[in-house]
């Protein structure tokens, strides 16, 4: 074990005890200076329970100036100070504690606590950043009322913001000014925020259900003032939706959003003062793509929804993280589904779950939705906690039905308002309002890994029998899961078959092996095709022995759009995986023709382009190389995956070339850009179609892409042309790339697309190019968005070059992670997960990946964040 691993103690759920002291009110005064910010904190503390333990406050990376208890200054022998704590042994049961300390925001590159971004001050406190601001009981079950006074130079920092409502503002004599904010809602320290800076405010208002007017503000740098309309519209939609769907109203006079360029995550739900990564706020048609617009809509909604699911009702401890995150992701997913296309949203969400969460669950970082132990809580903001957590809440909704689920959420919000609670509390509300015994359902929160369902069926004289056998992860000890399972049956004509008189069924699966017998009206049963786990009702891996013909039928005729997409994707995946296996065996790319049924199904989907362009675009998108790689347990054939995927794309394009061209033309944009479902669907379809065509490397098609780029009046069409060209080997690509840079080099968010595309391009020069781009004037290793765009895209979306046999890709990425770790351990730790899969590669690659992990891990100065991730990847056990 490395030094860092030894230093970091393991925190266990089972060891939870309530806090020894509570802090009822806290009054903070900040005198803001870039490298010397002075903080004064006045707390009313109260002993919690009957004990005589000391008051222990958390505090890191700061200078203690003085402490007073009930008006008397403490001398050095009256407290104990360590690198992470301040202990005061003798305090009365109730006391007034005043602490002054100093911090250095200007040199804070970890972007946790109080830091500077573009010269402005901002904070990030979740999960444990508050302890870098002042000494405090920094845990989510200590809820306090905050009063915050900000003092700063008036001309440099004209805007002063914190949580709650503004109550005072005045000029000081020395060129400084002050503002005071009071938050009437008790909150945990992780929801504290302040912002001080030179920002422009975009305003609007919202009238709540009960007629209260809320002032809405979005704060950005002046040059971005014209990029806030979409975020503002999304916010108002989200506020209305939460009233209509969950009966939840907003509860302060103001709601503010601030966009900052340097931010580790997407955004943060601080009470009344959400702080956002600027990429999830800023958009106008010529700088943002449809994907960016959709991302903004969902993240703005997500953070807003936290006001109830997270802030009003919060987490008792960090093991309950999914209580707020799983639930809130489910809420934002449903919101986006209501704003746009429900089916397409579901496809996108499940795609992400399968590509990221299933992979996480199958690798060395696997953990339950409710983890049982951690060393560094920052490492648990994962796809499992967020996305699998959302699927678990969705299953509850599906088990209870929408109406009863709403009764459950009403009960939950009413009963626990103003409290810090557990996942168990949430589930018990659901059990209470329904007649369901959810004891067994709890397994979804407690066990890591993706269950497999082996499905078989049989037709027997007027009866149809469906059997499901569960293959559960090892840590479930053979214990079965409880889950809702959407199911329907189709005949050879693609017509739904009535089972017990009904076309649609939601089965409750709860035994290791279970079967259902239905009476069936159908006389001859030549071909009966089951549609399983419809709408992806449960996050499981369903295995059923479909014929190619059956998959073709479902992709054409299933009445569940998600399962149509899934059937076609399964068919493509089957073709690719078998081709890749052959290529591995004979050590060369195959020459076999395009399977007729697959080609026909593809053509049939194209016929529907007019009706639902977005859906068709999703269907014809080939599975990613990474997802294909996940289908191999060992000796991942990196090169064959790439080459066979390219070959299939070319075969489909060659076969359907004319149709693709026609579709491309008939979906040309009419009128000005609008982010709206159908228009966005058409653009997405044109992107897919153009990529197929450009992959053929014919001048006619690359010219078409070039023309699209030249004519485009919005970023979506402009960048889509670039994407299409990037899969060709046309020289046009470089010209267009240069033109793009010339136009956007002063716009970092747009340049992130440019960096990412070049990092992703699979040509032999990829690594050298990425290395050169590190020196580009717009690149900065201190900015997490740039790092993700360039280094992250290379490591995550360019498997051919990252996994280059020489090991050059691994070495370069490992060195960048080491470089990052000195500045921002969280970003370094997240990046390191690209080495998680080392066991799935051939001996040579596995050894190189392992060596990279060891190089990162074995440094004495390795951060706790990074040591935990790399240690687990290396298989270190922590007991
Ligand atoms: N709580 C934030 C969200 O999901 C995410 C976040 C976590 C942001 C930690 C910053 C730090 O909305
Ligand atoms: Zn969240």
GROMACS .gro file of N, CA and C and ligand atoms in nm, residues 126 267 269 302-303 306 324-325 328-329 386, ligand 2:
model
   34
  126UNK      N    1  -1.955   2.089  -0.178
  126UNK     CA    2  -1.988   1.947  -0.174
  126UNK      C    3  -1.869   1.867  -0.227
  267UNK      N    4  -2.239   2.103  -1.233
  267UNK     CA    5  -2.298   2.218  -1.163
  267UNK      C    6  -2.327   2.178  -1.020
  269UNK      N    7  -2.587   2.252  -0.666
  269UNK     CA    8  -2.720   2.297  -0.624
  269UNK      C    9  -2.725   2.383  -0.498
  302UNK      N   10  -3.189   1.966  -1.330
  302UNK     CA   11  -3.135   1.881  -1.224
  302UNK      C   12  -3.102   1.964  -1.098
  303UNK      N   13  -3.026   2.070  -1.119
  303UNK     CA   14  -2.985   2.151  -1.002
  303UNK      C   15  -3.108   2.215  -0.938
  306UNK      N   16  -3.298   1.975  -0.720
  306UNK     CA   17  -3.233   1.948  -0.591
  306UNK      C   18  -3.289   2.037  -0.479
  324UNK      N   19  -3.027   1.166  -0.285
  324UNK     CA   20  -3.054   1.288  -0.359
  324UNK      C   21  -3.018   1.276  -0.507
  325UNK      N   22  -2.908   1.205  -0.538
  325UNK     CA   23  -2.864   1.205  -0.677
  325UNK      C   24  -2.945   1.109  -0.766
  328UNK      N   25  -3.286   1.265  -0.806
  328UNK     CA   26  -3.285   1.387  -0.886
  328UNK      C   27  -3.253   1.358  -1.033
  329UNK      N   28  -3.167   1.261  -1.058
  329UNK     CA   29  -3.143   1.223  -1.199
  329UNK      C   30  -3.273   1.167  -1.259
  386UNK      N   31  -2.536   0.779  -0.946
  386UNK     CA   32  -2.627   0.868  -1.020
  386UNK      C   33  -2.723   0.790  -1.111
  881LIG    ZN1   34  -2.720   1.616  -0.846
   0.00000   0.00000   0.00000
